[in-house]
Amino acid sequence: MAPAEVAKGGAAAAGAPLGTLPEWNLNDLYPGMESEAFAADTARADAECKAFADAYRGKLEAMVTGPDAARRLHEAIAQYEVIDDRLGRIISYAGLVYAGDTTDPKRAKFFGDTQERVTAASTELLFFQLELNRLDDAVLDALAQKSPLSHYRPWLEDIRKEKPYQLDDKLEQLFHEKSVTGRSAWNRLFDETISSLRFKVGDEELTLEPTLNKMQDADGAVRKQAAEALAATLKDNLRVFTLITNTLAKDKEIADRWRGFGDVAESRHLSNRVEPEVVDALVSAVREAYPRLSHRYYALKARWFGVDALNHWDRNAPLPKVEQRTIPWADARETVLKAYGGFSPGMADIARRFFDGGWIDAPVRPGKAPGAFAHPTVPSSHPYVLLNYQGRPRDVMTLAHELGHGVHQVLAAPNGALMAPTPLTLAETASVFGEMLTFRALLAGTTDPKARKAMLAAKVEDMINTVVRQIAFYSFEREVHTRRTAGELTADDLGEAWLKVQTESLGPAIRIGAGYETFWAYIPHFVHSPFYVYAYAFGDCLVNSLYGVYEKAADGFAERYLAMLSAGGTKHHTELLAPFGLDARDPAFWQIGLSLIERLIVELEGME
């Protein structure tokens, strides 16, 4: 970024214990918000979209006749892909600049203006997939078998799945253009609101991430203060979060109704390219396992703390009498790269590029987007990772998680802008596998019984947060979206639904106190990606099964695994998992992953 746009405070804010934390360099996308390169690309994208529409709108049916049809259609799709990559580069850059400080008016305006311009330009392209899906199935299928069009056959088959839910061109255009003042605007309101909140913990005024970090402090009094601060500030802002939730749920209901989706989560299943019955089997298996997993573990943890039940702010507390170490950034880097390298040197080489190339933004800063993500940007560039690194063991696992996404995105990029994107379910598999590699490497090098117990407990808690908690989130979303069809929900309604699913999933060993009913309000996935959350549970259970295959037959596994990631969005989950002898459609499949979590809990019970 240009000097005026560089976010301040990386090394200074990090402090000595963490070392110098990296801030990303977005110059590989554009040198600045006001750069000539960015202005030129946006102008070029406008022109290319209009030229593409002039060249092909209303002409595809005529193109698919004659001996040269496969070549001509391939040429059109290839042009479309180039434009898609350029538009993706533009909006990715704007989004990353904005994520660096969502409270900066200059960045917010830049992001909003860019969003509007990209939406306007891409409106000219809407016709293309709609017209492709109006072509005769037999004709298109036959052409897709021929070179060079066969390269795009997976993409053509993929967009065909959207066909039953597509509207006529004018309605699609209206939905597309109004997204700027609809869902996107409400997403932005949420981001700017959550980033601007301050939580008073003791004598400190903190943003969201440091406040959540305090809830994992070794001092129970600090954890309680953080939980009370979180609840107080969220309660003061519930009116805004309730309005955002109601509006987005209604917006989705309208879109689903017009498109003909029968279930509140059906559009997410379609975009994830996963069958509803597979998700239903996962959800049922996890909910049935609550007593064997979360209920059992939290009862065990309560005994470690010498109480009948843990307060909700102690759920993720570190174990008593275990030394809490702050992990410097250099150690986190070495830990993850060593773990990746032990599995595959090539995988570690890709991950190392994120550190060496300025692809990671790690420090906590006021206004910075909370949480963590790996943004794939576009195949013609490279991904970027955002973290809020504070030196906790969980932060190291988050680094491993996001680098798993990043490696996946780099490997899938050669498929091109249309076929590199991966459904969320399989995308989360790569990230969770990165965590598992790091955990197993650390565990193998730990001989001290207390340290080993703490590591196993932390891993079980992460798995519960990834599997049980996310399925509870999914249940909460289902209730919210289903009840919203009958009218608006009050803040009390939302709090009631939240407490219901949390009580069910956490069990009797967690004492849910006053204020916890507001905690739904800070979860960004509910706003940005409705029903995204089950992808985490899908990925964790799948990784447990994959890792079991790896432990039994390591030879050739890494090559098959990297080949799976390299496929990007070109194959269905059944094809990708077949080389490992796994099938997510088998109802018994989910028990494999859940049983691993249960075995770890049994091992911990043996350490009492």
Short mmCIF file of N, CA, C and O in Angstrom, two decimals, residues 347-463:
data_model
loop_
_atom_site.label_atom_id
_atom_site.label_comp_id
_atom_site.label_asym_id
_atom_site.label_seq_id
_atom_site.Cartn_x
_atom_site.Cartn_y
_atom_site.Cartn_z
N MET A 347 4.42 -28.65 0.86
CA MET A 347 3.38 -27.91 1.56
C MET A 347 4.00 -26.81 2.42
O MET A 347 3.49 -25.67 2.47
N ALA A 348 5.10 -27.14 3.08
CA ALA A 348 5.80 -26.14 3.90
C ALA A 348 6.38 -25.03 3.03
O ALA A 348 6.37 -23.85 3.43
N ASP A 349 6.87 -25.36 1.85
CA ASP A 349 7.43 -24.35 0.94
C ASP A 349 6.36 -23.34 0.55
O ASP A 349 6.63 -22.13 0.47
N ILE A 350 5.15 -23.83 0.28
CA ILE A 350 4.06 -22.91 -0.08
C ILE A 350 3.72 -22.03 1.12
O ILE A 350 3.57 -20.81 0.99
N ALA A 351 3.61 -22.62 2.30
CA ALA A 351 3.27 -21.85 3.50
C ALA A 351 4.34 -20.80 3.80
O ALA A 351 4.02 -19.68 4.24
N ARG A 352 5.59 -21.13 3.55
CA ARG A 352 6.69 -20.20 3.83
C ARG A 352 6.56 -18.93 2.99
O ARG A 352 6.97 -17.83 3.41
N ARG A 353 5.99 -19.05 1.81
CA ARG A 353 5.84 -17.88 0.94
C ARG A 353 4.93 -16.83 1.58
O ARG A 353 5.08 -15.63 1.32
N PHE A 354 4.01 -17.25 2.42
CA PHE A 354 3.12 -16.30 3.09
C PHE A 354 3.92 -15.42 4.06
O PHE A 354 3.65 -14.23 4.18
N PHE A 355 4.90 -16.03 4.73
CA PHE A 355 5.73 -15.27 5.67
C PHE A 355 6.73 -14.38 4.93
O PHE A 355 6.93 -13.21 5.28
N ASP A 356 7.34 -14.94 3.89
CA ASP A 356 8.42 -14.23 3.20
C ASP A 356 7.90 -13.17 2.23
O ASP A 356 8.61 -12.21 1.92
N GLY A 357 6.67 -13.33 1.77
CA GLY A 357 6.16 -12.45 0.73
C GLY A 357 5.30 -11.30 1.21
O GLY A 357 4.78 -10.54 0.39
N GLY A 358 5.12 -11.16 2.53
CA GLY A 358 4.25 -10.09 3.03
C GLY A 358 2.79 -10.38 2.78
O GLY A 358 2.01 -9.47 2.49
N TRP A 359 2.41 -11.65 2.92
CA TRP A 359 1.03 -12.06 2.65
C TRP A 359 0.20 -12.18 3.93
O TRP A 359 -0.96 -12.58 3.87
N ILE A 360 0.78 -11.84 5.09
CA ILE A 360 0.10 -12.02 6.37
C ILE A 360 0.02 -10.68 7.11
O ILE A 360 0.99 -9.93 7.15
N ASP A 361 -1.15 -10.39 7.68
CA ASP A 361 -1.33 -9.24 8.55
C ASP A 361 -1.70 -9.77 9.93
O ASP A 361 -2.79 -10.30 10.13
N ALA A 362 -0.79 -9.65 10.90
CA ALA A 362 -0.96 -10.34 12.18
C ALA A 362 -1.35 -9.49 13.38
O ALA A 362 -2.01 -9.99 14.29
N PRO A 363 -0.94 -8.20 13.49
CA PRO A 363 -1.18 -7.49 14.76
C PRO A 363 -2.65 -7.15 14.99
O PRO A 363 -3.43 -6.99 14.05
N VAL A 364 -2.98 -7.02 16.27
CA VAL A 364 -4.28 -6.45 16.66
C VAL A 364 -4.18 -4.94 16.54
O VAL A 364 -3.22 -4.34 17.02
N ARG A 365 -5.16 -4.32 15.86
CA ARG A 365 -5.19 -2.86 15.72
C ARG A 365 -6.60 -2.36 15.91
O ARG A 365 -7.55 -3.05 15.51
N PRO A 366 -6.78 -1.18 16.46
CA PRO A 366 -8.12 -0.60 16.53
C PRO A 366 -8.72 -0.48 15.13
O PRO A 366 -8.06 -0.03 14.19
N GLY A 367 -9.96 -0.91 14.99
CA GLY A 367 -10.64 -0.80 13.70
C GLY A 367 -10.44 -1.98 12.77
O GLY A 367 -11.20 -2.16 11.82
N LYS A 368 -9.42 -2.79 13.04
CA LYS A 368 -9.15 -3.94 12.17
C LYS A 368 -10.27 -4.97 12.31
O LYS A 368 -10.83 -5.16 13.39
N ALA A 369 -10.57 -5.65 11.23
CA ALA A 369 -11.61 -6.68 11.27
C ALA A 369 -11.23 -7.74 12.31
O ALA A 369 -10.08 -8.16 12.38
N PRO A 370 -12.19 -8.15 13.14
CA PRO A 370 -11.88 -9.16 14.15
C PRO A 370 -11.75 -10.55 13.53
O PRO A 370 -12.09 -10.76 12.36
N GLY A 371 -11.26 -11.49 14.34
CA GLY A 371 -11.17 -12.87 13.86
C GLY A 371 -9.98 -13.10 12.97
O GLY A 371 -8.92 -12.48 13.11
N ALA A 372 -10.15 -14.02 12.02
CA ALA A 372 -9.07 -14.40 11.11
C ALA A 372 -9.68 -14.92 9.82
O ALA A 372 -10.79 -15.47 9.83
N PHE A 373 -8.97 -14.74 8.72
CA PHE A 373 -9.41 -15.31 7.45
C PHE A 373 -8.24 -15.46 6.50
O PHE A 373 -7.19 -14.83 6.67
N ALA A 374 -8.44 -16.31 5.50
CA ALA A 374 -7.52 -16.40 4.37
C ALA A 374 -8.32 -16.02 3.14
O ALA A 374 -9.29 -16.69 2.80
N HIS A 375 -7.94 -14.94 2.50
CA HIS A 375 -8.66 -14.45 1.32
C HIS A 375 -7.94 -14.95 0.07
O HIS A 375 -6.76 -14.66 -0.14
N PRO A 376 -8.63 -15.71 -0.79
CA PRO A 376 -7.95 -16.28 -1.97
C PRO A 376 -7.59 -15.24 -3.02
O PRO A 376 -6.76 -15.51 -3.89
N THR A 377 -8.17 -14.06 -2.98
CA THR A 377 -8.09 -13.03 -4.02
C THR A 377 -8.39 -13.68 -5.37
O THR A 377 -9.48 -14.21 -5.54
N VAL A 378 -7.42 -13.72 -6.29
CA VAL A 378 -7.66 -14.29 -7.62
C VAL A 378 -6.46 -15.13 -8.04
O VAL A 378 -5.34 -14.92 -7.56
N PRO A 379 -6.66 -16.09 -8.96
CA PRO A 379 -5.55 -16.96 -9.38
C PRO A 379 -4.36 -16.22 -9.98
O PRO A 379 -3.23 -16.71 -9.91
N SER A 380 -4.59 -15.04 -10.56
CA SER A 380 -3.48 -14.30 -11.16
C SER A 380 -2.61 -13.63 -10.11
O SER A 380 -1.56 -13.07 -10.43
N SER A 381 -3.04 -13.65 -8.84
CA SER A 381 -2.23 -13.10 -7.76
C SER A 381 -1.96 -14.20 -6.74
O SER A 381 -1.53 -15.30 -7.11
N HIS A 382 -2.24 -13.97 -5.47
CA HIS A 382 -2.02 -14.96 -4.42
C HIS A 382 -2.91 -14.61 -3.23
O HIS A 382 -3.42 -13.49 -3.12
N PRO A 383 -3.12 -15.54 -2.30
CA PRO A 383 -3.97 -15.27 -1.14
C PRO A 383 -3.28 -14.34 -0.14
O PRO A 383 -2.06 -14.14 -0.18
N TYR A 384 -4.10 -13.81 0.76
CA TYR A 384 -3.62 -13.04 1.92
C TYR A 384 -4.30 -13.59 3.17
O TYR A 384 -5.46 -14.02 3.11
N VAL A 385 -3.57 -13.56 4.29
CA VAL A 385 -4.10 -14.05 5.57
C VAL A 385 -4.19 -12.89 6.56
O VAL A 385 -3.23 -12.13 6.71
N LEU A 386 -5.34 -12.76 7.22
CA LEU A 386 -5.52 -11.81 8.31
C LEU A 386 -5.65 -12.58 9.62
O LEU A 386 -6.41 -13.55 9.71
N LEU A 387 -4.88 -12.14 10.62
CA LEU A 387 -4.95 -12.70 11.97
C LEU A 387 -5.07 -11.56 12.97
O LEU A 387 -4.85 -10.40 12.62
N ASN A 388 -5.41 -11.92 14.19
CA ASN A 388 -5.28 -11.00 15.32
C ASN A 388 -4.44 -11.75 16.36
O ASN A 388 -4.97 -12.31 17.32
N TYR A 389 -3.14 -11.77 16.13
CA TYR A 389 -2.23 -12.64 16.89
C TYR A 389 -1.89 -12.04 18.24
O TYR A 389 -1.43 -10.89 18.32
N GLN A 390 -2.12 -12.83 19.30
CA GLN A 390 -1.85 -12.35 20.66
C GLN A 390 -0.98 -13.32 21.47
O GLN A 390 -0.86 -13.18 22.68
N GLY A 391 -0.39 -14.31 20.79
CA GLY A 391 0.59 -15.16 21.45
C GLY A 391 0.03 -16.33 22.24
O GLY A 391 0.77 -16.99 22.97
N ARG A 392 -1.25 -16.62 22.11
CA ARG A 392 -1.83 -17.77 22.81
C ARG A 392 -1.56 -19.04 22.00
O ARG A 392 -1.41 -18.98 20.77
N PRO A 393 -1.57 -20.22 22.64
CA PRO A 393 -1.47 -21.47 21.88
C PRO A 393 -2.56 -21.56 20.81
O PRO A 393 -2.30 -22.05 19.70
N ARG A 394 -3.77 -21.07 21.13
CA ARG A 394 -4.85 -21.12 20.13
C ARG A 394 -4.53 -20.23 18.93
O ARG A 394 -4.98 -20.49 17.81
N ASP A 395 -3.77 -19.16 19.15
CA ASP A 395 -3.39 -18.30 18.03
C ASP A 395 -2.45 -19.04 17.06
O ASP A 395 -2.48 -18.80 15.85
N VAL A 396 -1.61 -19.91 17.61
CA VAL A 396 -0.74 -20.72 16.76
C VAL A 396 -1.59 -21.67 15.93
O VAL A 396 -1.33 -21.86 14.72
N MET A 397 -2.61 -22.24 16.54
CA MET A 397 -3.50 -23.13 15.80
C MET A 397 -4.30 -22.36 14.74
O MET A 397 -4.58 -22.87 13.66
N THR A 398 -4.66 -21.12 15.07
CA THR A 398 -5.35 -20.29 14.07
C THR A 398 -4.44 -20.01 12.89
O THR A 398 -4.88 -20.03 11.72
N LEU A 399 -3.17 -19.74 13.15
CA LEU A 399 -2.20 -19.55 12.07
C LEU A 399 -2.12 -20.81 11.21
O LEU A 399 -2.15 -20.72 9.97
N ALA A 400 -2.04 -21.97 11.86
CA ALA A 400 -2.00 -23.23 11.11
C ALA A 400 -3.27 -23.42 10.28
O ALA A 400 -3.22 -23.88 9.13
N HIS A 401 -4.41 -23.04 10.86
CA HIS A 401 -5.71 -23.16 10.19
C HIS A 401 -5.76 -22.29 8.93
O HIS A 401 -6.07 -22.77 7.83
N GLU A 402 -5.43 -21.01 9.09
CA GLU A 402 -5.53 -20.09 7.95
C GLU A 402 -4.49 -20.41 6.87
O GLU A 402 -4.75 -20.24 5.68
N LEU A 403 -3.31 -20.87 7.28
CA LEU A 403 -2.32 -21.28 6.28
C LEU A 403 -2.77 -22.53 5.54
O LEU A 403 -2.41 -22.72 4.37
N GLY A 404 -3.56 -23.38 6.21
CA GLY A 404 -4.14 -24.52 5.49
C GLY A 404 -5.03 -24.04 4.36
O GLY A 404 -4.96 -24.56 3.23
N HIS A 405 -5.87 -23.04 4.66
CA HIS A 405 -6.66 -22.41 3.60
C HIS A 405 -5.74 -21.85 2.51
O HIS A 405 -5.98 -22.04 1.31
N GLY A 406 -4.71 -21.12 2.94
CA GLY A 406 -3.83 -20.46 1.98
C GLY A 406 -3.13 -21.43 1.06
O GLY A 406 -3.06 -21.21 -0.17
N VAL A 407 -2.60 -22.52 1.61
CA VAL A 407 -1.96 -23.54 0.78
C VAL A 407 -2.95 -24.12 -0.22
O VAL A 407 -2.64 -24.31 -1.40
N HIS A 408 -4.16 -24.40 0.27
CA HIS A 408 -5.21 -24.92 -0.60
C HIS A 408 -5.49 -23.95 -1.75
O HIS A 408 -5.59 -24.34 -2.92
N GLN A 409 -5.60 -22.66 -1.43
CA GLN A 409 -5.90 -21.66 -2.44
C GLN A 409 -4.78 -21.53 -3.48
O GLN A 409 -5.04 -21.36 -4.68
N VAL A 410 -3.53 -21.63 -3.03
CA VAL A 410 -2.40 -21.58 -3.95
C VAL A 410 -2.42 -22.80 -4.87
O VAL A 410 -2.23 -22.69 -6.09
N LEU A 411 -2.66 -23.98 -4.31
CA LEU A 411 -2.66 -25.22 -5.11
C LEU A 411 -3.82 -25.24 -6.11
O LEU A 411 -3.67 -25.77 -7.21
N ALA A 412 -4.95 -24.66 -5.73
CA ALA A 412 -6.12 -24.70 -6.61
C ALA A 412 -6.08 -23.62 -7.69
O ALA A 412 -6.80 -23.72 -8.69
N ALA A 413 -5.24 -22.60 -7.50
CA ALA A 413 -5.23 -21.44 -8.41
C ALA A 413 -5.02 -21.80 -9.89
O ALA A 413 -5.65 -21.17 -10.75
N PRO A 414 -4.18 -22.78 -10.23
CA PRO A 414 -3.99 -23.09 -11.66
C PRO A 414 -5.27 -23.51 -12.38
O PRO A 414 -5.30 -23.53 -13.61
N ASN A 415 -6.33 -23.85 -11.65
CA ASN A 415 -7.60 -24.19 -12.29
C ASN A 415 -8.28 -22.97 -12.90
O ASN A 415 -9.25 -23.12 -13.65
N GLY A 416 -7.81 -21.77 -12.56
CA GLY A 416 -8.38 -20.56 -13.11
C GLY A 416 -9.50 -20.01 -12.27
O GLY A 416 -10.02 -20.66 -11.35
N ALA A 417 -9.90 -18.78 -12.57
CA ALA A 417 -10.85 -18.04 -11.76
C ALA A 417 -12.21 -18.73 -11.64
O ALA A 417 -12.90 -18.57 -10.63
N LEU A 418 -12.59 -19.51 -12.64
CA LEU A 418 -13.91 -20.14 -12.61
C LEU A 418 -13.92 -21.45 -11.84
O LEU A 418 -14.96 -21.83 -11.27
N MET A 419 -12.79 -22.15 -11.80
CA MET A 419 -12.78 -23.48 -11.19
C MET A 419 -11.85 -23.63 -9.99
O MET A 419 -11.77 -24.70 -9.40
N ALA A 420 -11.14 -22.56 -9.62
CA ALA A 420 -10.31 -22.63 -8.41
C ALA A 420 -11.13 -22.61 -7.13
O ALA A 420 -10.79 -23.31 -6.18
N PRO A 421 -12.21 -21.81 -7.05
CA PRO A 421 -12.98 -21.76 -5.79
C PRO A 421 -13.50 -23.13 -5.38
O PRO A 421 -13.95 -23.92 -6.21
N THR A 422 -13.42 -23.39 -4.08
CA THR A 422 -13.80 -24.68 -3.50
C THR A 422 -15.00 -24.51 -2.59
O THR A 422 -15.08 -23.53 -1.85
N PRO A 423 -15.95 -25.44 -2.61
CA PRO A 423 -17.07 -25.37 -1.65
C PRO A 423 -16.55 -25.29 -0.22
O PRO A 423 -15.50 -25.84 0.11
N LEU A 424 -17.30 -24.59 0.64
CA LEU A 424 -16.84 -24.33 2.00
C LEU A 424 -16.52 -25.60 2.77
O LEU A 424 -15.58 -25.64 3.57
N THR A 425 -17.30 -26.65 2.54
CA THR A 425 -17.10 -27.89 3.28
C THR A 425 -15.69 -28.43 3.07
O THR A 425 -15.00 -28.83 4.01
N LEU A 426 -15.25 -28.46 1.81
CA LEU A 426 -13.91 -28.98 1.52
C LEU A 426 -12.84 -27.95 1.81
O LEU A 426 -11.70 -28.30 2.13
N ALA A 427 -13.18 -26.66 1.71
CA ALA A 427 -12.21 -25.62 2.07
C ALA A 427 -11.84 -25.72 3.54
O ALA A 427 -10.67 -25.57 3.92
N GLU A 428 -12.82 -25.99 4.40
CA GLU A 428 -12.53 -26.12 5.83
C GLU A 428 -11.76 -27.41 6.14
O GLU A 428 -11.08 -27.50 7.16
N THR A 429 -11.84 -28.39 5.26
CA THR A 429 -11.05 -29.61 5.46
C THR A 429 -9.57 -29.29 5.43
O THR A 429 -8.79 -29.76 6.27
N ALA A 430 -9.14 -28.48 4.46
CA ALA A 430 -7.72 -28.14 4.34
C ALA A 430 -7.22 -27.37 5.56
O ALA A 430 -6.11 -27.61 6.06
N SER A 431 -8.04 -26.46 6.06
CA SER A 431 -7.62 -25.64 7.20
C SER A 431 -7.54 -26.48 8.48
O SER A 431 -6.58 -26.36 9.25
N VAL A 432 -8.53 -27.32 8.71
CA VAL A 432 -8.53 -28.14 9.92
C VAL A 432 -7.42 -29.18 9.86
O VAL A 432 -6.82 -29.53 10.89
N PHE A 433 -7.10 -29.68 8.67
CA PHE A 433 -5.98 -30.62 8.53
C PHE A 433 -4.66 -29.94 8.91
O PHE A 433 -3.80 -30.55 9.55
N GLY A 434 -4.52 -28.66 8.54
CA GLY A 434 -3.32 -27.92 8.94
C GLY A 434 -3.20 -27.81 10.44
O GLY A 434 -2.11 -27.94 11.01
N GLU A 435 -4.33 -27.60 11.12
CA GLU A 435 -4.34 -27.58 12.58
C GLU A 435 -3.93 -28.94 13.15
O GLU A 435 -3.15 -29.02 14.11
N MET A 436 -4.48 -30.01 12.57
CA MET A 436 -4.19 -31.34 13.08
C MET A 436 -2.71 -31.68 12.93
O MET A 436 -2.10 -32.24 13.86
N LEU A 437 -2.12 -31.33 11.82
CA LEU A 437 -0.68 -31.56 11.62
C LEU A 437 0.13 -30.85 12.70
O LEU A 437 1.07 -31.42 13.27
N THR A 438 -0.23 -29.62 12.97
CA THR A 438 0.50 -28.82 13.97
C THR A 438 0.32 -29.41 15.37
O THR A 438 1.29 -29.55 16.13
N PHE A 439 -0.89 -29.77 15.70
CA PHE A 439 -1.15 -30.36 17.01
C PHE A 439 -0.38 -31.66 17.19
O PHE A 439 0.27 -31.88 18.22
N ARG A 440 -0.44 -32.54 16.20
CA ARG A 440 0.22 -33.84 16.32
C ARG A 440 1.73 -33.68 16.43
O ARG A 440 2.39 -34.42 17.17
N ALA A 441 2.29 -32.73 15.71
CA ALA A 441 3.73 -32.49 15.78
C ALA A 441 4.13 -31.99 17.16
O ALA A 441 5.14 -32.43 17.73
N LEU A 442 3.34 -31.08 17.72
CA LEU A 442 3.62 -30.56 19.06
C LEU A 442 3.46 -31.66 20.12
O LEU A 442 4.27 -31.78 21.04
N LEU A 443 2.42 -32.45 19.99
CA LEU A 443 2.15 -33.50 20.96
C LEU A 443 3.28 -34.55 20.95
O LEU A 443 3.70 -35.03 22.02
N ALA A 444 3.76 -34.88 19.77
CA ALA A 444 4.82 -35.88 19.65
C ALA A 444 6.10 -35.43 20.34
O ALA A 444 6.89 -36.27 20.82
N GLY A 445 6.30 -34.13 20.41
CA GLY A 445 7.52 -33.60 21.04
C GLY A 445 7.35 -33.23 22.50
O GLY A 445 8.25 -32.63 23.09
N THR A 446 6.21 -33.60 23.09
CA THR A 446 5.93 -33.24 24.48
C THR A 446 5.99 -34.48 25.37
O THR A 446 5.23 -35.44 25.16
N THR A 447 6.87 -34.46 26.34
CA THR A 447 7.01 -35.60 27.25
C THR A 447 6.50 -35.30 28.66
O THR A 447 6.14 -36.22 29.40
N ASP A 448 6.45 -34.04 29.07
CA ASP A 448 5.97 -33.68 30.40
C ASP A 448 4.48 -33.99 30.52
O ASP A 448 3.67 -33.52 29.71
N PRO A 449 4.09 -34.80 31.53
CA PRO A 449 2.68 -35.21 31.65
C PRO A 449 1.70 -34.04 31.77
O PRO A 449 0.63 -34.06 31.18
N LYS A 450 2.07 -33.00 32.56
CA LYS A 450 1.17 -31.85 32.73
C LYS A 450 0.99 -31.10 31.41
O LYS A 450 -0.12 -30.69 31.06
N ALA A 451 2.10 -30.92 30.70
CA ALA A 451 2.03 -30.20 29.42
C ALA A 451 1.22 -31.01 28.41
O ALA A 451 0.44 -30.45 27.62
N ARG A 452 1.41 -32.33 28.43
CA ARG A 452 0.67 -33.18 27.49
C ARG A 452 -0.84 -33.13 27.79
O ARG A 452 -1.66 -33.04 26.88
N LYS A 453 -1.18 -33.15 29.07
CA LYS A 453 -2.58 -33.06 29.45
C LYS A 453 -3.19 -31.74 28.98
O LYS A 453 -4.31 -31.70 28.45
N ALA A 454 -2.44 -30.65 29.18
CA ALA A 454 -2.93 -29.34 28.76
C ALA A 454 -3.12 -29.27 27.26
O ALA A 454 -4.11 -28.70 26.76
N MET A 455 -2.19 -29.88 26.52
CA MET A 455 -2.31 -29.88 25.05
C MET A 455 -3.51 -30.69 24.59
O MET A 455 -4.27 -30.27 23.70
N LEU A 456 -3.71 -31.87 25.19
CA LEU A 456 -4.86 -32.71 24.82
C LEU A 456 -6.17 -31.99 25.16
O LEU A 456 -7.11 -32.02 24.36
N ALA A 457 -6.20 -31.35 26.33
CA ALA A 457 -7.42 -30.63 26.72
C ALA A 457 -7.71 -29.49 25.75
O ALA A 457 -8.86 -29.28 25.34
N ALA A 458 -6.66 -28.76 25.38
CA ALA A 458 -6.85 -27.65 24.43
C ALA A 458 -7.36 -28.16 23.09
O ALA A 458 -8.21 -27.53 22.45
N LYS A 459 -6.84 -29.32 22.66
CA LYS A 459 -7.27 -29.88 21.37
C LYS A 459 -8.73 -30.32 21.44
O LYS A 459 -9.51 -30.08 20.52
N VAL A 460 -9.10 -30.97 22.55
CA VAL A 460 -10.49 -31.39 22.71
C VAL A 460 -11.41 -30.17 22.70
O VAL A 460 -12.47 -30.17 22.06
N GLU A 461 -11.00 -29.11 23.39
CA GLU A 461 -11.82 -27.90 23.41
C GLU A 461 -11.94 -27.29 22.01
O GLU A 461 -13.02 -26.83 21.62
N ASP A 462 -10.85 -27.30 21.26
CA ASP A 462 -10.92 -26.79 19.89
C ASP A 462 -11.87 -27.64 19.05
O ASP A 462 -12.64 -27.11 18.24
N MET A 463 -11.80 -28.96 19.23
CA MET A 463 -12.69 -29.84 18.46
C MET A 463 -14.15 -29.63 18.85
O MET A 463 -15.03 -29.62 17.98
#
